């Protein structure tokens, strides 16, 4: 999706005009991929712009950095306020938010020691990742020939820049094959996740998703849907899932900050259930959107109001 520029980017504690937020061509992370990032959304509500689970996202950013030995020079509360101020400065009511920490200019070679850790926060308007039609009708998905990175190769629980080369390969392959999205299996052939989403399925009224041990990211939207489902009395299981399990499901859907809650209507050309958005998917999707837009008082603690 093409970017729509906003006015300012928070960069190392200062607000820089969008077109001036630049780095040197010898930026360490550009060459070696060792950076960490987050994807967060701010939604328009009756009380003004509200960021969904902001502290959880910033805590995960710090956790990702710790997992790869990176020291972020800004604390959690400092970054939370920086996100809010970036939204205020740009006078935007609804946006995608990209905090990123990366090794900058100063050294080359695999050892990043001596390179400064730069931190930026960017906000811009970004619609539905897999399309408005996808939210209603569901998306067509391909089982990727690429396998999800193994924990002994790269840490899948850290949102590391380099990890997403794996996701890009799966995404591009799916698009070039005429599908909307991909699902990656782990090295054991079990379902891990999408390129940027967690995977859920419903069978006989039971909601299921792969465990973290399968290579799935501990998604914040994933966690939200699990809690909502439990609160709604929907039976839930976290267990390993095979492709056959998915093809035999009554419903399936993706979750993620970008994808939100997007139904899966077809996998490898085979319909999932009736080939339409299922009733449990629709129910969870409705509650989720009511929550992020401040219409559900039960989960107001998940919203950080900007004003």
One Martini backbone bead per residue (centre of mass of N, CA, C, O) as a GRO file, in nm:
protein
  307
    1UNK     BB    1   0.097   0.036   0.021
    2UNK     BB    2   0.067   0.356  -0.002
    3UNK     BB    3   0.186   0.645   0.121
    4UNK     BB    4   0.067   0.897   0.356
    5UNK     BB    5   0.174   1.178   0.445
    6UNK     BB    6   0.280   1.355   0.711
    7UNK     BB    7   0.439   1.598   0.900
    8UNK     BB    8   0.560   1.420   1.150
    9UNK     BB    9   0.861   1.283   1.305
   10UNK     BB   10   0.981   1.088   1.555
   11UNK     BB   11   1.340   1.158   1.624
   12UNK     BB   12   1.524   1.130   1.884
   13UNK     BB   13   1.314   1.347   2.043
   14UNK     BB   14   1.223   1.474   1.766
   15UNK     BB   15   1.062   1.688   1.534
   16UNK     BB   16   1.033   1.589   1.196
   17UNK     BB   17   0.999   1.632   0.891
   18UNK     BB   18   0.912   1.395   0.684
   19UNK     BB   19   1.129   1.471   0.445
   20UNK     BB   20   1.379   1.476   0.683
   21UNK     BB   21   1.369   1.163   0.758
   22UNK     BB   22   1.699   1.057   0.763
   23UNK     BB   23   1.957   0.829   0.649
   24UNK     BB   24   2.229   0.661   0.610
   25UNK     BB   25   2.355   0.422   0.390
   26UNK     BB   26   2.533   0.306   0.658
   27UNK     BB   27   2.320   0.183   0.807
   28UNK     BB   28   2.329  -0.098   0.981
   29UNK     BB   29   2.035  -0.219   0.942
   30UNK     BB   30   2.032  -0.205   0.631
   31UNK     BB   31   2.257  -0.445   0.614
   32UNK     BB   32   2.166  -0.657   0.885
   33UNK     BB   33   1.862  -0.636   1.032
   34UNK     BB   34   1.906  -0.499   1.331
   35UNK     BB   35   1.583  -0.461   1.438
   36UNK     BB   36   1.291  -0.303   1.592
   37UNK     BB   37   0.923  -0.333   1.604
   38UNK     BB   38   0.594  -0.182   1.551
   39UNK     BB   39   0.229  -0.227   1.542
   40UNK     BB   40  -0.019   0.033   1.550
   41UNK     BB   41  -0.345   0.162   1.653
   42UNK     BB   42  -0.557   0.438   1.572
   43UNK     BB   43  -0.881   0.547   1.680
   44UNK     BB   44  -1.188   0.666   1.625
   45UNK     BB   45  -1.377   0.841   1.871
   46UNK     BB   46  -1.595   1.014   2.072
   47UNK     BB   47  -1.317   1.095   2.254
   48UNK     BB   48  -1.124   1.043   2.036
   49UNK     BB   49  -0.826   0.943   2.000
   50UNK     BB   50  -0.724   0.585   2.014
   51UNK     BB   51  -0.502   0.355   2.151
   52UNK     BB   52  -0.427   0.018   2.110
   53UNK     BB   53  -0.243  -0.117   2.343
   54UNK     BB   54   0.018   0.058   2.391
   55UNK     BB   55   0.187  -0.061   2.625
   56UNK     BB   56   0.213  -0.346   2.509
   57UNK     BB   57   0.375  -0.260   2.260
   58UNK     BB   58   0.615  -0.118   2.403
   59UNK     BB   59   0.698  -0.362   2.568
   60UNK     BB   60   0.759  -0.540   2.320
   61UNK     BB   61   0.981  -0.368   2.206
   62UNK     BB   62   1.170  -0.407   2.449
   63UNK     BB   63   1.175  -0.716   2.441
   64UNK     BB   64   1.297  -0.744   2.161
   65UNK     BB   65   1.558  -0.598   2.226
   66UNK     BB   66   1.658  -0.786   2.453
   67UNK     BB   67   1.672  -1.051   2.276
   68UNK     BB   68   1.912  -0.885   2.089
   69UNK     BB   69   2.085  -0.671   2.270
   70UNK     BB   70   1.918  -0.405   2.280
   71UNK     BB   71   1.934  -0.052   2.370
   72UNK     BB   72   1.687   0.153   2.460
   73UNK     BB   73   1.698   0.514   2.521
   74UNK     BB   74   1.384   0.467   2.597
   75UNK     BB   75   1.120   0.460   2.779
   76UNK     BB   76   0.803   0.360   2.801
   77UNK     BB   77   0.664   0.630   2.885
   78UNK     BB   78   0.813   0.803   2.677
   79UNK     BB   79   0.693   0.654   2.424
   80UNK     BB   80   0.398   0.692   2.481
   81UNK     BB   81   0.405   1.002   2.467
   82UNK     BB   82   0.527   1.018   2.181
   83UNK     BB   83   0.290   0.895   2.034
   84UNK     BB   84   0.076   1.102   2.116
   85UNK     BB   85   0.228   1.356   2.012
   86UNK     BB   86   0.240   1.268   1.716
   87UNK     BB   87  -0.064   1.272   1.674
   88UNK     BB   88  -0.111   1.565   1.756
   89UNK     BB   89   0.085   1.704   1.552
   90UNK     BB   90  -0.080   1.566   1.300
   91UNK     BB   91  -0.386   1.582   1.325
   92UNK     BB   92  -0.495   1.276   1.387
   93UNK     BB   93  -0.754   1.024   1.431
   94UNK     BB   94  -0.638   0.797   1.224
   95UNK     BB   95  -0.385   0.531   1.259
   96UNK     BB   96  -0.072   0.423   1.196
   97UNK     BB   97   0.199   0.279   1.401
   98UNK     BB   98   0.574   0.320   1.384
   99UNK     BB   99   0.794   0.179   1.579
  100UNK     BB  100   1.164   0.216   1.575
  101UNK     BB  101   1.470   0.027   1.626
  102UNK     BB  102   1.811   0.123   1.527
  103UNK     BB  103   2.109   0.093   1.375
  104UNK     BB  104   2.332   0.320   1.287
  105UNK     BB  105   2.579   0.526   1.224
  106UNK     BB  106   2.956   0.409   1.256
  107UNK     BB  107   2.948   0.100   1.170
  108UNK     BB  108   3.089  -0.207   1.050
  109UNK     BB  109   2.965  -0.511   1.062
  110UNK     BB  110   2.824  -0.749   1.269
  111UNK     BB  111   2.906  -0.566   1.496
  112UNK     BB  112   2.715  -0.305   1.661
  113UNK     BB  113   2.922  -0.191   1.826
  114UNK     BB  114   2.897   0.173   1.825
  115UNK     BB  115   2.615   0.196   1.737
  116UNK     BB  116   2.349   0.375   1.727
  117UNK     BB  117   2.031   0.403   1.878
  118UNK     BB  118   1.752   0.445   1.695
  119UNK     BB  119   1.435   0.636   1.718
  120UNK     BB  120   1.105   0.594   1.574
  121UNK     BB  121   0.789   0.774   1.494
  122UNK     BB  122   0.516   0.676   1.286
  123UNK     BB  123   0.236   0.833   1.113
  124UNK     BB  124  -0.053   0.702   0.924
  125UNK     BB  125  -0.282   0.651   0.695
  126UNK     BB  126  -0.450   0.319   0.723
  127UNK     BB  127  -0.617   0.082   0.611
  128UNK     BB  128  -0.718  -0.208   0.525
  129UNK     BB  129  -0.496  -0.453   0.465
  130UNK     BB  130  -0.716  -0.680   0.323
  131UNK     BB  131  -0.966  -0.526   0.293
  132UNK     BB  132  -1.298  -0.458   0.311
  133UNK     BB  133  -1.394  -0.715   0.168
  134UNK     BB  134  -1.238  -0.911   0.353
  135UNK     BB  135  -1.403  -0.855   0.615
  136UNK     BB  136  -1.668  -0.980   0.485
  137UNK     BB  137  -1.577  -1.234   0.281
  138UNK     BB  138  -1.285  -1.280   0.274
  139UNK     BB  139  -0.986  -1.467   0.212
  140UNK     BB  140  -0.731  -1.582   0.002
  141UNK     BB  141  -0.524  -1.873   0.064
  142UNK     BB  142  -0.180  -1.983   0.097
  143UNK     BB  143   0.039  -2.231   0.124
  144UNK     BB  144   0.353  -2.199   0.192
  145UNK     BB  145   0.681  -2.290   0.086
  146UNK     BB  146   0.756  -2.132   0.325
  147UNK     BB  147   0.908  -2.136   0.635
  148UNK     BB  148   0.911  -2.080   0.949
  149UNK     BB  149   1.103  -1.963   1.170
  150UNK     BB  150   1.328  -2.086   1.389
  151UNK     BB  151   1.431  -2.047   1.719
  152UNK     BB  152   1.739  -2.144   1.628
  153UNK     BB  153   1.768  -1.896   1.420
  154UNK     BB  154   1.526  -1.704   1.510
  155UNK     BB  155   1.328  -1.490   1.704
  156UNK     BB  156   0.982  -1.504   1.675
  157UNK     BB  157   0.914  -1.314   1.942
  158UNK     BB  158   1.061  -1.105   1.775
  159UNK     BB  159   1.043  -0.784   1.614
  160UNK     BB  160   1.244  -0.836   1.360
  161UNK     BB  161   1.342  -0.723   1.071
  162UNK     BB  162   1.469  -0.990   0.949
  163UNK     BB  163   1.216  -1.177   0.978
  164UNK     BB  164   1.052  -1.033   0.726
  165UNK     BB  165   1.171  -1.187   0.490
  166UNK     BB  166   0.994  -1.435   0.533
  167UNK     BB  167   0.723  -1.282   0.485
  168UNK     BB  168   0.777  -1.167   0.204
  169UNK     BB  169   0.804  -1.432   0.051
  170UNK     BB  170   0.515  -1.530   0.114
  171UNK     BB  171   0.353  -1.289   0.007
  172UNK     BB  172   0.458  -1.277  -0.287
  173UNK     BB  173   0.380  -1.563  -0.362
  174UNK     BB  174   0.075  -1.530  -0.319
  175UNK     BB  175   0.025  -1.294  -0.514
  176UNK     BB  176   0.153  -1.436  -0.772
  177UNK     BB  177  -0.083  -1.675  -0.733
  178UNK     BB  178  -0.370  -1.511  -0.661
  179UNK     BB  179  -0.356  -1.426  -0.365
  180UNK     BB  180  -0.386  -1.252  -0.053
  181UNK     BB  181  -0.246  -1.483   0.129
  182UNK     BB  182  -0.058  -1.649   0.385
  183UNK     BB  183   0.068  -1.966   0.520
  184UNK     BB  184   0.283  -2.079   0.768
  185UNK     BB  185   0.495  -2.332   0.832
  186UNK     BB  186   0.673  -2.533   1.005
  187UNK     BB  187   0.919  -2.779   1.018
  188UNK     BB  188   0.670  -2.988   1.107
  189UNK     BB  189   0.397  -2.888   0.940
  190UNK     BB  190   0.276  -2.669   1.113
  191UNK     BB  191   0.094  -2.417   1.205
  192UNK     BB  192   0.178  -2.079   1.262
  193UNK     BB  193   0.138  -1.828   1.038
  194UNK     BB  194   0.134  -1.543   0.902
  195UNK     BB  195   0.325  -1.285   0.787
  196UNK     BB  196   0.124  -1.075   0.996
  197UNK     BB  197  -0.042  -1.319   1.141
  198UNK     BB  198  -0.276  -1.481   1.306
  199UNK     BB  199  -0.435  -1.806   1.357
  200UNK     BB  200  -0.776  -1.912   1.321
  201UNK     BB  201  -1.022  -2.162   1.430
  202UNK     BB  202  -1.339  -2.342   1.370
  203UNK     BB  203  -1.477  -2.633   1.557
  204UNK     BB  204  -1.762  -2.711   1.686
  205UNK     BB  205  -1.739  -2.418   1.851
  206UNK     BB  206  -1.420  -2.422   1.857
  207UNK     BB  207  -1.150  -2.232   1.941
  208UNK     BB  208  -0.836  -2.206   1.752
  209UNK     BB  209  -0.472  -2.197   1.817
  210UNK     BB  210  -0.155  -2.174   1.798
  211UNK     BB  211   0.118  -2.205   1.962
  212UNK     BB  212   0.414  -2.058   2.026
  213UNK     BB  213   0.581  -2.326   1.961
  214UNK     BB  214   0.503  -2.301   1.642
  215UNK     BB  215   0.591  -1.975   1.579
  216UNK     BB  216   0.407  -1.781   1.710
  217UNK     BB  217   0.315  -1.486   1.777
  218UNK     BB  218   0.248  -1.272   2.048
  219UNK     BB  219  -0.032  -1.142   1.992
  220UNK     BB  220  -0.236  -0.877   2.076
  221UNK     BB  221  -0.487  -0.954   1.917
  222UNK     BB  222  -0.489  -1.244   1.999
  223UNK     BB  223  -0.530  -1.190   2.302
  224UNK     BB  224  -0.796  -1.036   2.272
  225UNK     BB  225  -0.965  -1.267   2.141
  226UNK     BB  226  -0.934  -1.468   2.370
  227UNK     BB  227  -1.071  -1.299   2.585
  228UNK     BB  228  -1.339  -1.250   2.444
  229UNK     BB  229  -1.417  -1.546   2.408
  230UNK     BB  230  -1.423  -1.617   2.709
  231UNK     BB  231  -1.634  -1.397   2.788
  232UNK     BB  232  -1.846  -1.538   2.571
  233UNK     BB  233  -1.819  -1.865   2.602
  234UNK     BB  234  -1.599  -1.964   2.408
  235UNK     BB  235  -1.443  -2.222   2.322
  236UNK     BB  236  -1.086  -2.292   2.397
  237UNK     BB  237  -0.780  -2.370   2.201
  238UNK     BB  238  -0.434  -2.453   2.236
  239UNK     BB  239  -0.302  -2.594   1.930
  240UNK     BB  240  -0.199  -2.796   1.708
  241UNK     BB  241  -0.201  -2.742   1.348
  242UNK     BB  242  -0.318  -2.853   1.050
  243UNK     BB  243  -0.415  -2.842   0.732
  244UNK     BB  244  -0.651  -3.037   0.774
  245UNK     BB  245  -0.783  -2.879   0.999
  246UNK     BB  246  -0.836  -2.626   0.831
  247UNK     BB  247  -1.000  -2.762   0.594
  248UNK     BB  248  -1.215  -2.875   0.830
  249UNK     BB  249  -1.326  -2.615   0.898
  250UNK     BB  250  -1.583  -2.378   0.962
  251UNK     BB  251  -1.362  -2.159   1.042
  252UNK     BB  252  -1.157  -1.860   0.962
  253UNK     BB  253  -0.882  -1.640   1.087
  254UNK     BB  254  -0.730  -1.333   1.122
  255UNK     BB  255  -0.478  -1.160   1.326
  256UNK     BB  256  -0.404  -0.802   1.365
  257UNK     BB  257  -0.324  -0.485   1.343
  258UNK     BB  258  -0.367  -0.471   1.035
  259UNK     BB  259  -0.595  -0.707   0.995
  260UNK     BB  260  -0.731  -0.766   1.255
  261UNK     BB  261  -1.039  -0.923   1.152
  262UNK     BB  262  -0.994  -1.180   0.905
  263UNK     BB  263  -1.138  -1.375   0.699
  264UNK     BB  264  -1.129  -1.717   0.580
  265UNK     BB  265  -1.253  -1.872   0.276
  266UNK     BB  266  -0.968  -1.983   0.151
  267UNK     BB  267  -0.756  -2.282   0.077
  268UNK     BB  268  -0.612  -2.378  -0.194
  269UNK     BB  269  -0.918  -2.355  -0.331
  270UNK     BB  270  -1.061  -2.421  -0.055
  271UNK     BB  271  -1.324  -2.412   0.133
  272UNK     BB  272  -1.431  -2.268   0.435
  273UNK     BB  273  -1.684  -2.420   0.479
  274UNK     BB  274  -1.905  -2.195   0.321
  275UNK     BB  275  -1.713  -1.950   0.217
  276UNK     BB  276  -1.770  -1.763   0.468
  277UNK     BB  277  -1.847  -1.575   0.714
  278UNK     BB  278  -1.873  -1.666   1.027
  279UNK     BB  279  -2.041  -1.633   1.328
  280UNK     BB  280  -1.793  -1.615   1.520
  281UNK     BB  281  -1.628  -1.420   1.358
  282UNK     BB  282  -1.838  -1.192   1.353
  283UNK     BB  283  -1.861  -1.157   1.658
  284UNK     BB  284  -1.563  -1.090   1.719
  285UNK     BB  285  -1.539  -0.857   1.520
  286UNK     BB  286  -1.754  -0.673   1.644
  287UNK     BB  287  -1.627  -0.648   1.927
  288UNK     BB  288  -1.358  -0.539   1.839
  289UNK     BB  289  -1.461  -0.275   1.695
  290UNK     BB  290  -1.607  -0.167   1.944
  291UNK     BB  291  -1.353  -0.148   2.117
  292UNK     BB  292  -1.154   0.037   1.942
  293UNK     BB  293  -1.410   0.261   1.927
  294UNK     BB  294  -1.543   0.281   2.229
  295UNK     BB  295  -1.830   0.093   2.244
  296UNK     BB  296  -1.684  -0.090   2.480
  297UNK     BB  297  -1.663  -0.075   2.823
  298UNK     BB  298  -1.517  -0.348   2.901
  299UNK     BB  299  -1.232  -0.241   2.724
  300UNK     BB  300  -1.114   0.051   2.802
  301UNK     BB  301  -0.819  -0.029   2.907
  302UNK     BB  302  -0.712  -0.059   2.597
  303UNK     BB  303  -0.732   0.258   2.591
  304UNK     BB  304  -0.548   0.545   2.461
  305UNK     BB  305  -0.603   0.865   2.503
  306UNK     BB  306  -0.474   1.146   2.354
  307UNK     BB  307  -0.646   1.387   2.510
   0.00000   0.00000   0.00000
